[in-house]
Short mmCIF file of C-alpha atoms in Angstrom, two decimals:
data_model
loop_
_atom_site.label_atom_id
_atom_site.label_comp_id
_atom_site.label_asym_id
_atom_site.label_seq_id
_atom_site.Cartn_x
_atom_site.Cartn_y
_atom_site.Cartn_z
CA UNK A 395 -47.87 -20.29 21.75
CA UNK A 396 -49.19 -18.62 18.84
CA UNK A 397 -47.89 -15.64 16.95
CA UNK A 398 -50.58 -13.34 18.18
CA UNK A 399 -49.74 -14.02 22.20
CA UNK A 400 -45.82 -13.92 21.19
CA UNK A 401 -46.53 -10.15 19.77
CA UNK A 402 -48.58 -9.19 22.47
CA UNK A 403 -46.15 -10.77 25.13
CA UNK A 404 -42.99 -8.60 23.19
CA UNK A 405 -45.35 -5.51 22.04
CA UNK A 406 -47.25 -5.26 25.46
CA UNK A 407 -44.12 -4.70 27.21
CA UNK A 408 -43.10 -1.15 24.93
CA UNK A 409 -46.86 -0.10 25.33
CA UNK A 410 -47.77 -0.68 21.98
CA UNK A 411 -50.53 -4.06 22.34
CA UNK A 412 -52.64 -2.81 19.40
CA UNK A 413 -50.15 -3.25 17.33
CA UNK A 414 -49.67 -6.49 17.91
CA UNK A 415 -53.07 -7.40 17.15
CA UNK A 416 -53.35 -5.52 13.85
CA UNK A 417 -50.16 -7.42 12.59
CA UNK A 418 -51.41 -10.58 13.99
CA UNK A 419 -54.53 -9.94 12.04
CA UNK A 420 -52.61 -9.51 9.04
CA UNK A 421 -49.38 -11.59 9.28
CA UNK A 422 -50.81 -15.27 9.86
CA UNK A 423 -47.38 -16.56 10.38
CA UNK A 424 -43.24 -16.00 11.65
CA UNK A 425 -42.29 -16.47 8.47
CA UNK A 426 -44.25 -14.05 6.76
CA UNK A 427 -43.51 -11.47 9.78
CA UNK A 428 -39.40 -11.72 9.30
CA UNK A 429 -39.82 -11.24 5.71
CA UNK A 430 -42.03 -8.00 5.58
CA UNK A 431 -40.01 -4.77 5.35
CA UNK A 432 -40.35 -2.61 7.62
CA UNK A 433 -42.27 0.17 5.74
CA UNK A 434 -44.95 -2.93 5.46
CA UNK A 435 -44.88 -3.54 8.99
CA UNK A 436 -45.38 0.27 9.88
CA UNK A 437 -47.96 0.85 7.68
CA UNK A 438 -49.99 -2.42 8.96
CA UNK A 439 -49.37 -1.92 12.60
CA UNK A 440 -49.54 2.29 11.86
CA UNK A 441 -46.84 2.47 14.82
CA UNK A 442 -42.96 3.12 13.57
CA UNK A 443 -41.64 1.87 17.08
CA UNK A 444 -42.97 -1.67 16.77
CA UNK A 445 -42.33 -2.01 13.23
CA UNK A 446 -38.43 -0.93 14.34
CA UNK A 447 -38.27 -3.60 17.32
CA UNK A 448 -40.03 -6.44 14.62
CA UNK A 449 -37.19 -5.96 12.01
CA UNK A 450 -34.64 -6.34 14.85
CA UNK A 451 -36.31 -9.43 15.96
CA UNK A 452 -36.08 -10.81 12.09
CA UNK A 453 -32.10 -9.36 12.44
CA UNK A 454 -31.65 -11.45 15.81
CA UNK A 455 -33.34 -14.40 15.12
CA UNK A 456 -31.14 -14.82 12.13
CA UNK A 457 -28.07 -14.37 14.47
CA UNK A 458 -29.30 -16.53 16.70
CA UNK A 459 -28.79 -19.37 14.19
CA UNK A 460 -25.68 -18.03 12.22
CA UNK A 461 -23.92 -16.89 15.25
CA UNK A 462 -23.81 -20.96 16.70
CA UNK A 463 -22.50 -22.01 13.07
CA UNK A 464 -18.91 -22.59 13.26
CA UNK A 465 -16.45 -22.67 9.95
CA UNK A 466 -13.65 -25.28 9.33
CA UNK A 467 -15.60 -28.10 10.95
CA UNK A 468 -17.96 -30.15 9.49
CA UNK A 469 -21.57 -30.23 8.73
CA UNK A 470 -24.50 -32.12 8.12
CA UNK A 471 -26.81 -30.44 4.94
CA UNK A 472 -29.46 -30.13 7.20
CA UNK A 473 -27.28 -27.88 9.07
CA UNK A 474 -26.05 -26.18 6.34
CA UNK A 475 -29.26 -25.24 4.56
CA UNK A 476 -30.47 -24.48 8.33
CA UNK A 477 -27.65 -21.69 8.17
CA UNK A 478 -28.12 -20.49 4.84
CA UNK A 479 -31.78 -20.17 5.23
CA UNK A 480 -31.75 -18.39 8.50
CA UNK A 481 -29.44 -15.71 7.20
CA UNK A 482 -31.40 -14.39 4.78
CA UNK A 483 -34.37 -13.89 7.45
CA UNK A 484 -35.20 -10.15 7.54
CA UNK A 485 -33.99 -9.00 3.96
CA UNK A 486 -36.14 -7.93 1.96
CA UNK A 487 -34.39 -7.44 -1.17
CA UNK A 488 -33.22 -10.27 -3.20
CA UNK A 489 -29.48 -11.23 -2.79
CA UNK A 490 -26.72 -13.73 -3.91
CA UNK A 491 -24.93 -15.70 -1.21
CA UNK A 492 -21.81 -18.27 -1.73
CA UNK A 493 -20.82 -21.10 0.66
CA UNK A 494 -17.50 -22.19 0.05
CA UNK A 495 -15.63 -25.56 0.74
CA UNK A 496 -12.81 -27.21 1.44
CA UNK A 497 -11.23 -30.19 -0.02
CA UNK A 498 -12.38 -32.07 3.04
CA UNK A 499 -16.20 -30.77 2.17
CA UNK A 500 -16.25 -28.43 5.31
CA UNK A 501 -17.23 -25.14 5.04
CA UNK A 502 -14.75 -22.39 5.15
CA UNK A 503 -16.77 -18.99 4.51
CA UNK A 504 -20.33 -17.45 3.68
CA UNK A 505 -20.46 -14.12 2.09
CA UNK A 506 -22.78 -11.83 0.13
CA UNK A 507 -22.00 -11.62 -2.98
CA UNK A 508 -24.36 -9.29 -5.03
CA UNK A 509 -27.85 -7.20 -3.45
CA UNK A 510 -30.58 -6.46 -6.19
CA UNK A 511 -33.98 -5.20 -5.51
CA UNK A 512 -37.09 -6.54 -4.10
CA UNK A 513 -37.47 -9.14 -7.00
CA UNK A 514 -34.36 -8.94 -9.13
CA UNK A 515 -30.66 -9.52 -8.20
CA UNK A 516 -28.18 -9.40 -10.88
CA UNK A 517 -25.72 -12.44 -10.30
CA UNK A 518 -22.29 -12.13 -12.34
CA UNK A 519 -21.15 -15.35 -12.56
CA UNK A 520 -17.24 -13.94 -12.64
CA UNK A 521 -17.89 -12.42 -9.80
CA UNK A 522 -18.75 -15.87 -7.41
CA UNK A 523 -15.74 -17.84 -9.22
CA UNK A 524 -13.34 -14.96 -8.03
CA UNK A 525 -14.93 -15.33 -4.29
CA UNK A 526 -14.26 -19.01 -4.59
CA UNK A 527 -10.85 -18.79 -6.35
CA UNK A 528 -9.69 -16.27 -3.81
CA UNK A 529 -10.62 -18.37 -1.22
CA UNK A 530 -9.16 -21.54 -2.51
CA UNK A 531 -12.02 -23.44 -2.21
CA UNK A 532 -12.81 -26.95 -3.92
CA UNK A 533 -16.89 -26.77 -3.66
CA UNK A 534 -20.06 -24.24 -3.49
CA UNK A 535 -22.92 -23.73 -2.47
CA UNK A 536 -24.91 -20.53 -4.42
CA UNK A 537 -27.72 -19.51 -2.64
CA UNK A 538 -30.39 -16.65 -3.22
CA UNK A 539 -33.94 -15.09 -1.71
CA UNK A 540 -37.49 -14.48 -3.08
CA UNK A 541 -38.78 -11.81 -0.92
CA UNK A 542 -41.88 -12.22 -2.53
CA UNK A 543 -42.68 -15.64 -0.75
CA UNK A 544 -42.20 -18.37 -3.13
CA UNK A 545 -39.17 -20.59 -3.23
CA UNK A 546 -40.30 -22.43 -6.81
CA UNK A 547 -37.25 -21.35 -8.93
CA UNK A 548 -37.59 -19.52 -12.13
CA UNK A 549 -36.75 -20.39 -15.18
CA UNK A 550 -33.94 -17.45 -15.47
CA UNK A 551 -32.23 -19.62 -11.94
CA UNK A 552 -32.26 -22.79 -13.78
CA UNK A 553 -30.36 -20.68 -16.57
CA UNK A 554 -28.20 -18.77 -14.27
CA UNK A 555 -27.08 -21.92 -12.62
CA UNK A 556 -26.53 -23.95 -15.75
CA UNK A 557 -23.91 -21.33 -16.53
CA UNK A 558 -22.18 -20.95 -13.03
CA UNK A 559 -22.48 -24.70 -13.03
CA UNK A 560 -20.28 -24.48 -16.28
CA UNK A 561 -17.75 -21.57 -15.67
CA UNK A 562 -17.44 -23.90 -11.66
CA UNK A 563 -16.66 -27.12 -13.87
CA UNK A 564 -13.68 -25.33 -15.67
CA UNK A 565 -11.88 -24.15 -12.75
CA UNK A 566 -12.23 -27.40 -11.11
CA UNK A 567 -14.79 -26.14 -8.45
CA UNK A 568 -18.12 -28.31 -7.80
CA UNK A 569 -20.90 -26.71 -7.41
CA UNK A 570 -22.87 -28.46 -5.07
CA UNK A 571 -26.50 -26.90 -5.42
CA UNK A 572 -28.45 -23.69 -5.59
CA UNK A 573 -30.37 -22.66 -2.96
CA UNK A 574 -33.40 -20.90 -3.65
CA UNK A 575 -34.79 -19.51 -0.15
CA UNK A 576 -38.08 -17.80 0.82
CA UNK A 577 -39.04 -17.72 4.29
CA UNK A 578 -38.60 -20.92 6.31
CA UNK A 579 -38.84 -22.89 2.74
CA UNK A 580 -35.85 -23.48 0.52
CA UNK A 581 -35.75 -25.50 -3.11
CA UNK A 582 -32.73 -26.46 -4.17
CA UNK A 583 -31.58 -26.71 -7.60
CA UNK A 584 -28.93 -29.42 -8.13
CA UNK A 585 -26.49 -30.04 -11.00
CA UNK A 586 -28.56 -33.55 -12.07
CA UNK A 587 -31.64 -31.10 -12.22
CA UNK A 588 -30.13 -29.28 -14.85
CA UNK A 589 -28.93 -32.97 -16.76
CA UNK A 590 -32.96 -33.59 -16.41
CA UNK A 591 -33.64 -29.92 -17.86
CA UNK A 592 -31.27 -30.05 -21.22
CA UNK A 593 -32.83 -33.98 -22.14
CA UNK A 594 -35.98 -32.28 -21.74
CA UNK B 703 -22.39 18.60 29.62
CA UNK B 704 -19.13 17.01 29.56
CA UNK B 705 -17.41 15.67 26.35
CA UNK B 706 -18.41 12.34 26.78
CA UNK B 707 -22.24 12.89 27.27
CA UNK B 708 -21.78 15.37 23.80
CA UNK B 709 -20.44 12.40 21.92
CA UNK B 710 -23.28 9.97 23.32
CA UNK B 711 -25.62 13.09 22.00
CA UNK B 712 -27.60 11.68 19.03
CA UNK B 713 -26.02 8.07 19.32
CA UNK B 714 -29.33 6.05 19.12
CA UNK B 715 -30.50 8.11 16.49
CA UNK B 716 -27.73 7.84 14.69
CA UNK B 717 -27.73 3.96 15.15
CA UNK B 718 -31.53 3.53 13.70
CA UNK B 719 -30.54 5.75 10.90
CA UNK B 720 -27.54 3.10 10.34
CA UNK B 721 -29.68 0.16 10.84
CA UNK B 722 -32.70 2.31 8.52
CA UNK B 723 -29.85 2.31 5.46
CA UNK B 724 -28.11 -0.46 5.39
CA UNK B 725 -29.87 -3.19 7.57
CA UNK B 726 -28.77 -5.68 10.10
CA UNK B 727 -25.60 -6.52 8.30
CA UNK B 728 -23.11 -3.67 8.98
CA UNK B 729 -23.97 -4.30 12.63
CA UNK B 730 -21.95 -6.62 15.31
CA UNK B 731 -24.60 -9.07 17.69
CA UNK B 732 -24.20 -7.13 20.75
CA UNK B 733 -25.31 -3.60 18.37
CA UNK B 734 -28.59 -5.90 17.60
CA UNK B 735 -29.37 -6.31 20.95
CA UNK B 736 -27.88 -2.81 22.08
CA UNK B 737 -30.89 -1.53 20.09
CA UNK B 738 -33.58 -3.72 21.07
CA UNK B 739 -32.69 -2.57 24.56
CA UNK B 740 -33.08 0.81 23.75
CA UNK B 741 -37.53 -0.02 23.53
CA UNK B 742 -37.26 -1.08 27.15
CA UNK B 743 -34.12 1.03 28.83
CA UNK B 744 -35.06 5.16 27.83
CA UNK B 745 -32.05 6.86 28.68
CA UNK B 746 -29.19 4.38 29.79
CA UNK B 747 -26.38 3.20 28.04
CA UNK B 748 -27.41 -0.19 26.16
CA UNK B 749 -24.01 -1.12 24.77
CA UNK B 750 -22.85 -1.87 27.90
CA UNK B 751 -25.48 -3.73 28.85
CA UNK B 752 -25.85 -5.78 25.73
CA UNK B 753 -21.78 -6.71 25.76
CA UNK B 754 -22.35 -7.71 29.75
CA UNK B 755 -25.48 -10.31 28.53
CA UNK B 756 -22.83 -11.44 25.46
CA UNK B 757 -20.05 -12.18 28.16
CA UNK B 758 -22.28 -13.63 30.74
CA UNK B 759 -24.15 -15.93 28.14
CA UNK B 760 -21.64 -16.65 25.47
CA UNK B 761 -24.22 -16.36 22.39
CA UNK B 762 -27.37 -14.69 21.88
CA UNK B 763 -29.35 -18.20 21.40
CA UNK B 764 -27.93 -18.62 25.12
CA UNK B 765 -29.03 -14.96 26.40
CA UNK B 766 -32.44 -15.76 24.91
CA UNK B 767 -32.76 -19.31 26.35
CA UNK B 768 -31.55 -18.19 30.09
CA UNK B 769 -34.52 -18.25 32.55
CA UNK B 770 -35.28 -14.92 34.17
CA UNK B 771 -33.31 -14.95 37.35
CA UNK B 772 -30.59 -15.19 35.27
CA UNK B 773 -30.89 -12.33 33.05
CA UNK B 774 -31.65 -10.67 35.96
CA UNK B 775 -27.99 -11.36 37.82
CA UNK B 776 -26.74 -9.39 34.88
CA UNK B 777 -25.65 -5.96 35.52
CA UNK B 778 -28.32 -3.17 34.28
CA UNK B 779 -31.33 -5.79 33.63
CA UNK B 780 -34.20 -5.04 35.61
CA UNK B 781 -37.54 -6.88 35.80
CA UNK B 782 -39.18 -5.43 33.04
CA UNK B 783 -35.69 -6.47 30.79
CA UNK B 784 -35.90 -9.31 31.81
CA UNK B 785 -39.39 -9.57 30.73
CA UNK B 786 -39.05 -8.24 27.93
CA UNK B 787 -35.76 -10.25 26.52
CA UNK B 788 -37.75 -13.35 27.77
CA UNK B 789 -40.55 -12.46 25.36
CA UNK B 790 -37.45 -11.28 22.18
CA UNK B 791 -36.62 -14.97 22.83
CA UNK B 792 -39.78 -16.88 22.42
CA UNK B 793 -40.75 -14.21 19.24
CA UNK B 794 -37.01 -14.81 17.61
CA UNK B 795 -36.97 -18.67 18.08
CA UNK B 796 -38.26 -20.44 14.62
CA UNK B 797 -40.28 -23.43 15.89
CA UNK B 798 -38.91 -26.64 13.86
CA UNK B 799 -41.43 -29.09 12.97
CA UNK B 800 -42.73 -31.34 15.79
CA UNK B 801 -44.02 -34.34 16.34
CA UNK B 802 -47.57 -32.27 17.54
CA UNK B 803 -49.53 -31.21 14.51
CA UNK B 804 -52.25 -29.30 16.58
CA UNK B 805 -53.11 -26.47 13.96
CA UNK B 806 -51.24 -26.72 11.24
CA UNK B 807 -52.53 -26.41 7.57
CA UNK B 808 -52.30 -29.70 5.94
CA UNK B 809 -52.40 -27.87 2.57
CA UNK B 810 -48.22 -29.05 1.58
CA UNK B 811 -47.71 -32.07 -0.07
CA UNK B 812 -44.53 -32.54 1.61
CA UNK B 813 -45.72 -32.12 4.85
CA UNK B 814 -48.66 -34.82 4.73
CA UNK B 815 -46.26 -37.33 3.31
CA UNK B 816 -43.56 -36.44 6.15
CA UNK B 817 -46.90 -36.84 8.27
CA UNK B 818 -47.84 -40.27 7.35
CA UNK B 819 -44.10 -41.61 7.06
CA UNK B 820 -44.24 -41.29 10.78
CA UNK B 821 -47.11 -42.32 11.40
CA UNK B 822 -47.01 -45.72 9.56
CA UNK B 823 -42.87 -46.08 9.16
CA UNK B 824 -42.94 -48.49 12.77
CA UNK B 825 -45.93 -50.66 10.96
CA UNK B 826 -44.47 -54.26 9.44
CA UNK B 827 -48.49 -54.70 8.59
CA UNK B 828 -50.53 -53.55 6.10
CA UNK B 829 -51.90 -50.22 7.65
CA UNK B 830 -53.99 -47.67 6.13
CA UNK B 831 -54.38 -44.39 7.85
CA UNK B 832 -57.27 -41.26 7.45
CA UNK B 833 -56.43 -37.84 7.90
CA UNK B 834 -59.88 -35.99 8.75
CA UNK B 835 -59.32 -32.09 7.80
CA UNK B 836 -62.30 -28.82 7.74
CA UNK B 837 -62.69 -26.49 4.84
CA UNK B 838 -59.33 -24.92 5.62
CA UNK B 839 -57.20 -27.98 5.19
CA UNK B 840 -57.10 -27.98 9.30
CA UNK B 841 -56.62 -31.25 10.94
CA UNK B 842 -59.58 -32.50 12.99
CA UNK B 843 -58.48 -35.66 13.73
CA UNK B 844 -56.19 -39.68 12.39
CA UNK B 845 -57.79 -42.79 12.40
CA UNK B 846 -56.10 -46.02 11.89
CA UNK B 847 -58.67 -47.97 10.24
CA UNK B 848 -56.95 -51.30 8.97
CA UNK B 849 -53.75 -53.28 10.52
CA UNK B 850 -54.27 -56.60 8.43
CA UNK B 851 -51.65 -59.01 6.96
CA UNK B 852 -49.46 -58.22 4.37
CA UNK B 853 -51.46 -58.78 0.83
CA UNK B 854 -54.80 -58.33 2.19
CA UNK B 855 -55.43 -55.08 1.39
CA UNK B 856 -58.90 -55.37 0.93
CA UNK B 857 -60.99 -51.87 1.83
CA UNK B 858 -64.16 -50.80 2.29
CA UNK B 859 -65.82 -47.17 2.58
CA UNK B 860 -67.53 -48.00 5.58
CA UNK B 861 -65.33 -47.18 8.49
CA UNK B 862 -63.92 -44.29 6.30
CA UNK B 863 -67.38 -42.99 5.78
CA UNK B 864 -68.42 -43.03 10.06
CA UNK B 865 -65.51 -41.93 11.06
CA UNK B 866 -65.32 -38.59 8.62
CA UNK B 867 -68.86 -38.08 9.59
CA UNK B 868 -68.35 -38.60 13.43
CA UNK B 869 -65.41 -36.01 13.12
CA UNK B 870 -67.68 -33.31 10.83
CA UNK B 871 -64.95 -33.47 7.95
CA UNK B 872 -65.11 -32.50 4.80
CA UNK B 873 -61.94 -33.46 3.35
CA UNK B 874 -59.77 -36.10 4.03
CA UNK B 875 -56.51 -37.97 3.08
CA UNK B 876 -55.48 -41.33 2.98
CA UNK B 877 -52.19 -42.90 3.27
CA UNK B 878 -51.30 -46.62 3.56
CA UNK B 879 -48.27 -48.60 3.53
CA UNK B 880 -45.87 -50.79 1.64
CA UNK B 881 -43.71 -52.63 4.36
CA UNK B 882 -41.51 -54.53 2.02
CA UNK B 883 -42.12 -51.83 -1.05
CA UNK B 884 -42.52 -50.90 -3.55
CA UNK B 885 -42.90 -47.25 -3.40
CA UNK B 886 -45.79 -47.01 -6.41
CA UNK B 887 -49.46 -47.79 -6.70
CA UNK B 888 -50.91 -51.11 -7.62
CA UNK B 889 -53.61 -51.47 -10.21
CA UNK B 890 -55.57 -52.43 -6.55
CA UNK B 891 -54.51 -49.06 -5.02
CA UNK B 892 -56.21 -47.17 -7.45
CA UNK B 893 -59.02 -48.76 -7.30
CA UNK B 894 -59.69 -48.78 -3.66
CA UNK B 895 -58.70 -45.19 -3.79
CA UNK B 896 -61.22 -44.30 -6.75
CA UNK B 897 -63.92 -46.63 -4.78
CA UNK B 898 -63.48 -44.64 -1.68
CA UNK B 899 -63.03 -41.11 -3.71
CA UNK B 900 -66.82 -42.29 -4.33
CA UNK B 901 -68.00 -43.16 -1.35
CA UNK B 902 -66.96 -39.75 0.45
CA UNK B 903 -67.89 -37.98 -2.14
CA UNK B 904 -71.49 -39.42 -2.00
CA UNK B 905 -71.53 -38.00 1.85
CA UNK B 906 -69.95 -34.82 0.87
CA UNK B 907 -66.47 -35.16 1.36
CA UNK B 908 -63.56 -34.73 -0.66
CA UNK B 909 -61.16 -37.44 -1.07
CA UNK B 910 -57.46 -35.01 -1.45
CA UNK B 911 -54.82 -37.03 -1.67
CA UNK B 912 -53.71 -40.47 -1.29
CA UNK B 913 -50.19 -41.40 -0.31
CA UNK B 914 -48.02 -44.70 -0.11
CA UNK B 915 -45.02 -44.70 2.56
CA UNK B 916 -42.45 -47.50 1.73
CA UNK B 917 -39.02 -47.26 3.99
CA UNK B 918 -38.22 -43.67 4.69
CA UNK B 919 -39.97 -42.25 1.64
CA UNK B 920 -43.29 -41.70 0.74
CA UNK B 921 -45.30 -40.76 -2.61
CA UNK B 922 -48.65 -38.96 -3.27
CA UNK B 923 -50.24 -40.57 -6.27
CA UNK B 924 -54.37 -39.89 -6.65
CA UNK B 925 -54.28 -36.14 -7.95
CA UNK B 926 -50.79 -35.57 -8.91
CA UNK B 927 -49.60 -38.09 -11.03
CA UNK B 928 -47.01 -36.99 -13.04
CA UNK B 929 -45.62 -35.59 -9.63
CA UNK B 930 -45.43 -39.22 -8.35
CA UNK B 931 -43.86 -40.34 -11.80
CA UNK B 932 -41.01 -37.61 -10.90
CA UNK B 933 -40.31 -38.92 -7.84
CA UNK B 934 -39.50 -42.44 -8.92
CA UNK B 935 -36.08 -42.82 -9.92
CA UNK B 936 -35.58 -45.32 -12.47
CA UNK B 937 -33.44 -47.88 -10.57
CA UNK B 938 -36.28 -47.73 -7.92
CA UNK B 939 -39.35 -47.59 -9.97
CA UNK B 940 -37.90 -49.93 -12.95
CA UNK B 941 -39.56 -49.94 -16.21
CA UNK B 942 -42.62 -51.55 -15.54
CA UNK B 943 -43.96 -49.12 -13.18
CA UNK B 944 -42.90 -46.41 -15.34
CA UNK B 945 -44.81 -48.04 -17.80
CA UNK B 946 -47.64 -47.95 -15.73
CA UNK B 947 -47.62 -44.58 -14.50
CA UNK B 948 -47.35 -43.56 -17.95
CA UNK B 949 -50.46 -45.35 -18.43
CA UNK B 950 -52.61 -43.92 -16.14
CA UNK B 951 -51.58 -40.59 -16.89
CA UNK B 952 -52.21 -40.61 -20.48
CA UNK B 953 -55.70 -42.20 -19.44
CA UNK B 954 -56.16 -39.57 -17.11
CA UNK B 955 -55.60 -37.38 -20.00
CA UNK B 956 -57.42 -39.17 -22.25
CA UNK B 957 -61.07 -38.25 -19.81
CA UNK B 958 -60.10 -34.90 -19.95
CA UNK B 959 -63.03 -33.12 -22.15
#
């Protein structure tokens, strides 16, 4: 079924079918759909109601993945970057995110860790090393959004990580990767990337 | 009015302001759906409802997988609930790469190589495949044009040439395999590609990419070279390949004007 018939078959139902065709027209694709705000989503559909319902259906299809993910057992990475890429569905303003390990490797908590704006998110790297100290953990995962729709990582996240990579290694914390998430896609930026980047 | 209906006053107001200011975060799962109900329920209370679904189901990727007689069996879902969480279901699920390509854009590298890994990981012979795509990177259609022994890779535009034609493409992609490895092009790879790169082009098709599957990985080598070169590790690729990548970039470089 494609995106159009799934709007019409959710927007049809509140009275509201044109709508769903003028965002089908514009929104090509899920992805795109979960990560337009909802000012966007009014102003392309020019109804508030179904722009409210769509950013509650990016909200619960992101629970509907992070709600089944259980701490304190273990995963595979597929899982994990399943999790950490689902829960960022539906923001659109760029944010910081830690996974933190056990000594076993199994993940023992998720938070938010810092909320910029549409494009820019301030990370402090003190700031994730006292989530992970407080926690006790052993490894990390950092993980962040580009609203904007492209998961290539900057230049400034290759920096950023190359120093939380750093301040990690001295408190005895790995850090695993860095997540860089946009939609459905996510690059990941791992600590033999960097190795690659300083040779360069 | 009694107390309780003047404390209810204003409550789903209140909640979309909430939900307005500080998004989905500050909110439980049942609130979620609470609010969702509220497009198809006018003047009832949701929470209840939404906490009886949580209960019944366990999780909301349960709720939104149960068929309609059971969301009906749930106290305060009607038909048109039902309906309606039915359709919240199919809209919320993100569809995970299948096996069925139907429409999808063939315009990721990624996904073309994942594409031909399974398409030619079960072949122990030499196998090249064509993917036949329109002007929008669309697929129109695979052909498996040679199974032959290993080492006799020998190619011609021929077959390539009919069956783009009989499909009305005008791009395609090739991929082929290396059953025993390596995972990099031969000097004979490149030239079959650039000999059929020519012969499509001379019928008006575009030769896009060409790609070599070896085990469970696969490379793209005819446009993106230095991409290729990245994805060779050193044990893998050893220094002779490197070597020869090298090579053929700098050549490539070299034609540039």
């Amino acid at each position: 079924m494609n995106l159009e018939n799934e709007l019409l078959d959710a927007l049809s139902l509140i009275k509201k079918p044109l709508a769903a065709k003028r965002l089908a027209e514009e929104i090509k694709t899920k992805e795109r759909l979960f990560a337009t705000s909802r000012d966007t989503l009014a102003e392309i559909s020019g109804d508030e109601g179904a722009a409210r319902l769509l950013s509650l259906a990016a909200a619960l299809s992101a629970r509907r993945i992070c709600d089944g993910f259980r701490f304190g057992i273990s995963h595979t990475d597929a899982e994990i970057c399943d999790f950490i890429v689902a829960s960022f569905r539906g923001i659109p303003v760029e944010v910081v995110c830690i996974m933190l390990f056990d000594k076993q490797m199994r993940p023992i908590s998720y938070e938010l860790v810092n909320e910029g704006t549409a494009n820019y998110s301030d990370v402090v790297p003190i700031k994730l090393l006292e989530r992970a100290t407080r926690k006790g953990a052993l490894a990390a995962i950092i993980a962040h959004n580009h609203p904007a729709g492209d998961p290539a990582p900057s230049a400034e996240d290759f920096t950023s990580t190359l120093i939380i990579k750093d301040l990690f290694d001295k408190a005895g914390i790995k850090l695993l990767y860095h997540l860089v998430v946009s939609g459905n896609k996510a690059a990941r930026i791992t600590p033999e990337m960097l190795s690659l980047r300083i040779e360069q | 009015m009694t107390e309780k209906e003047n404390l209810h006053k204003g409550h789903r107001q209140r909640m979309r302001r909430k939900f307005d200011e500080h998004g989905a975060k500050v909110f439980e799962t049942h609130e979620l759906l609470e609010m969702a109900l509220y497009h198809v329920v006018p003047q009832m209370n949701t929470n209840h409802t939404a906490r009886r679904l949580i209960s019944r189901f366990g999780s909301l990727d349960a709720i939104f997988s149960a068929s309609r007689d059971e969301l009906m069996s749930v106290e305060g879902i009607g038909g048109k609930c039902a309906d309606f969480l039915l359709a919240l279901g199919r809209l919320t699920a993100v569809a995970k790469e299948t096996e069925d390509v139907g429409e999808k854009s063939f315009d990721d590298y990624s996904y073309c190589g994942r594409y031909f890994l399974r398409l030619l990981e079960e072949k122990r012979d030499y196998t090249v495949a064509l993917v036949l795509l329109d002007g929008n990177m669309c697929h129109l259609g695979t052909r498996e044009l040679y199974s032959l022994d290993l080492g006799s890779g020998g190619v011609k535009p021929s077959p390539f040439i009919s069956a783009a034609v009989e499909c009305g493409a005008c791009l395609a992609m090739i991929g082929h395999n290396h059953p025993h490895g390596p995972l990099f092009p031969s000097e004979a790879d490149m030239q079959t590609t650039h000999l059929l790169e020519a012969s499509l082009a001379a019928s008006g098709i575009r030769l896009v990419e060409s790609y070599i599957v070896s085990g469970d990985r696969f490379v793209g080598y005819q446009n993106n070279l230095s991409l290729a070169f990245s994805q060779l590790d050193d044990r893998e690729a050893g220094g002779a390949v490197a070597k020869f990548i090298k090579s053929k970039m700098e050549a490539q470089k070299g034609n540039e004007p």
